[in-house]
């Protein structure tokens, strides 16, 4: 009964920027973790960044200093500001949310395509 919808993907040149948004709806726990993951062609899905409802943030080493995750708890929305984009950032980006309890199962969005050209 939880739905996630990503938006903001597109095609940009290397060095450009994009802002992704993910809005959650349904029966959402007030204490939760939201995150962004990505999957490039031929590769496994990988963590990009996470942010808790309390504001604690983690980043993958590959995006530190370039990407910024944020959230609006009142709107149940998480954002990913992506700057200095590189061709290797090309992937489908997925949003997820889970209750902030260990070993809980997350809900996933359908993904949004980000393509960075050389």
Coordinates of C-alpha atoms in Angstrom, one line a residue:
X1 CA 0.0 0.0 0.0
X2 CA 3.1 2.3 -0.4
X3 CA 3.8 3.8 -3.8
X4 CA 6.9 5.7 -5.0
X5 CA 7.1 7.7 -8.2
X6 CA 10.4 9.0 -9.5
X7 CA 10.8 12.0 -11.8
X8 CA 13.5 14.3 -13.2
X9 CA 15.6 12.0 -15.3
X10 CA 16.8 12.9 -18.7
X11 CA 19.7 13.3 -21.1
X12 CA 22.5 15.7 -20.2
X13 CA 26.1 16.4 -21.3
X14 CA 29.0 15.5 -19.1
X15 CA 29.5 18.2 -16.5
X16 CA 25.8 19.1 -16.4
X17 CA 23.3 18.7 -13.6
X18 CA 19.9 17.1 -12.9
X19 CA 17.6 17.0 -9.9
X20 CA 15.6 13.8 -9.2
X21 CA 12.5 13.7 -7.1
X22 CA 10.6 10.8 -5.5
X23 CA 7.2 11.2 -3.9
X24 CA 5.9 8.5 -1.6
X25 CA 2.3 7.9 -0.9
X26 CA 0.2 5.4 1.1
X27 CA 0.7 3.9 4.5
X28 CA 4.1 5.4 5.3
X29 CA 5.8 5.0 8.6
X30 CA 6.8 8.4 10.2
X31 CA 10.2 7.0 11.1
X32 CA 11.8 5.7 7.9
X33 CA 14.8 5.7 5.6
X34 CA 14.6 6.8 2.0
X35 CA 17.3 6.3 -0.6
X36 CA 18.5 6.4 -4.2
X37 CA 20.0 3.4 -6.0
X38 CA 21.1 3.0 -9.6
X39 CA 21.6 0.2 -12.1
X40 CA 23.7 0.7 -15.2
X41 CA 23.5 -1.7 -18.2
X42 CA 25.2 -5.0 -17.4
X43 CA 25.8 -4.1 -13.7
X44 CA 24.1 -4.8 -10.4
X45 CA 22.0 -2.2 -8.6
X46 CA 24.1 -0.1 -6.3
X47 CA 23.5 2.3 -3.4
X48 CA 23.8 6.0 -4.3
X49 CA 22.6 7.8 -1.1
X50 CA 20.3 7.4 1.8
X51 CA 18.6 9.8 4.2
X52 CA 16.7 9.0 7.4
X53 CA 13.6 10.9 8.6
X54 CA 16.0 12.4 11.2
X55 CA 18.4 13.7 8.6
X56 CA 21.2 11.2 8.8
X57 CA 22.9 10.8 5.3
X58 CA 25.1 8.3 3.6
X59 CA 26.7 8.5 0.2
X60 CA 28.5 6.1 -2.1
X61 CA 32.2 7.0 -2.4
X62 CA 31.7 7.5 -6.2
X63 CA 29.2 10.4 -5.8
X64 CA 30.6 12.2 -2.7
X65 CA 31.1 15.9 -3.4
X66 CA 29.0 15.8 -6.5
X67 CA 25.5 14.5 -5.4
X68 CA 23.3 15.8 -2.6
X69 CA 20.4 14.0 -1.1
X70 CA 17.7 15.8 0.8
X71 CA 14.1 15.3 1.9
X72 CA 10.9 17.0 2.8
X73 CA 9.2 15.0 5.5
X74 CA 5.9 16.9 5.3
X75 CA 5.7 16.0 1.6
X76 CA 7.1 12.5 1.9
X77 CA 9.5 13.4 -0.9
X78 CA 13.2 12.7 -1.3
X79 CA 15.5 14.5 -3.8
X80 CA 18.8 13.9 -5.4
X81 CA 20.7 16.9 -6.8
X82 CA 23.3 15.6 -9.2
X83 CA 26.1 17.9 -10.3
X84 CA 29.3 17.4 -12.3
X85 CA 27.7 14.4 -14.0
X86 CA 29.9 11.9 -15.7
X87 CA 29.2 9.3 -18.4
X88 CA 29.6 6.6 -15.8
X89 CA 26.6 8.0 -13.9
X90 CA 24.4 6.8 -16.7
X91 CA 21.9 4.4 -15.2
X92 CA 18.3 3.9 -14.2
X93 CA 17.8 5.6 -10.8
X94 CA 15.4 4.0 -8.3
X95 CA 13.9 5.5 -5.1
X96 CA 13.1 3.3 -2.1
X97 CA 11.7 3.6 1.4
X98 CA 11.7 1.3 4.4
X99 CA 10.7 1.4 8.1
X100 CA 13.8 2.4 10.2
X101 CA 14.0 -1.1 11.8
X102 CA 16.6 -3.6 10.9
X103 CA 15.8 -6.2 8.2
X104 CA 12.6 -4.5 7.0
X105 CA 11.6 -4.9 3.4
X106 CA 11.8 -1.7 1.3
X107 CA 9.3 -0.5 -1.3
X108 CA 10.7 0.5 -4.7
X109 CA 9.7 2.9 -7.4
X110 CA 9.8 2.1 -11.1
X111 CA 12.9 4.1 -11.8
X112 CA 13.9 7.1 -14.0
X113 CA 16.5 7.0 -16.7
X114 CA 19.6 9.3 -16.4
X115 CA 21.9 9.4 -19.5
X116 CA 25.1 11.4 -19.5
X117 CA 26.7 11.9 -22.9
X118 CA 30.4 12.5 -23.6

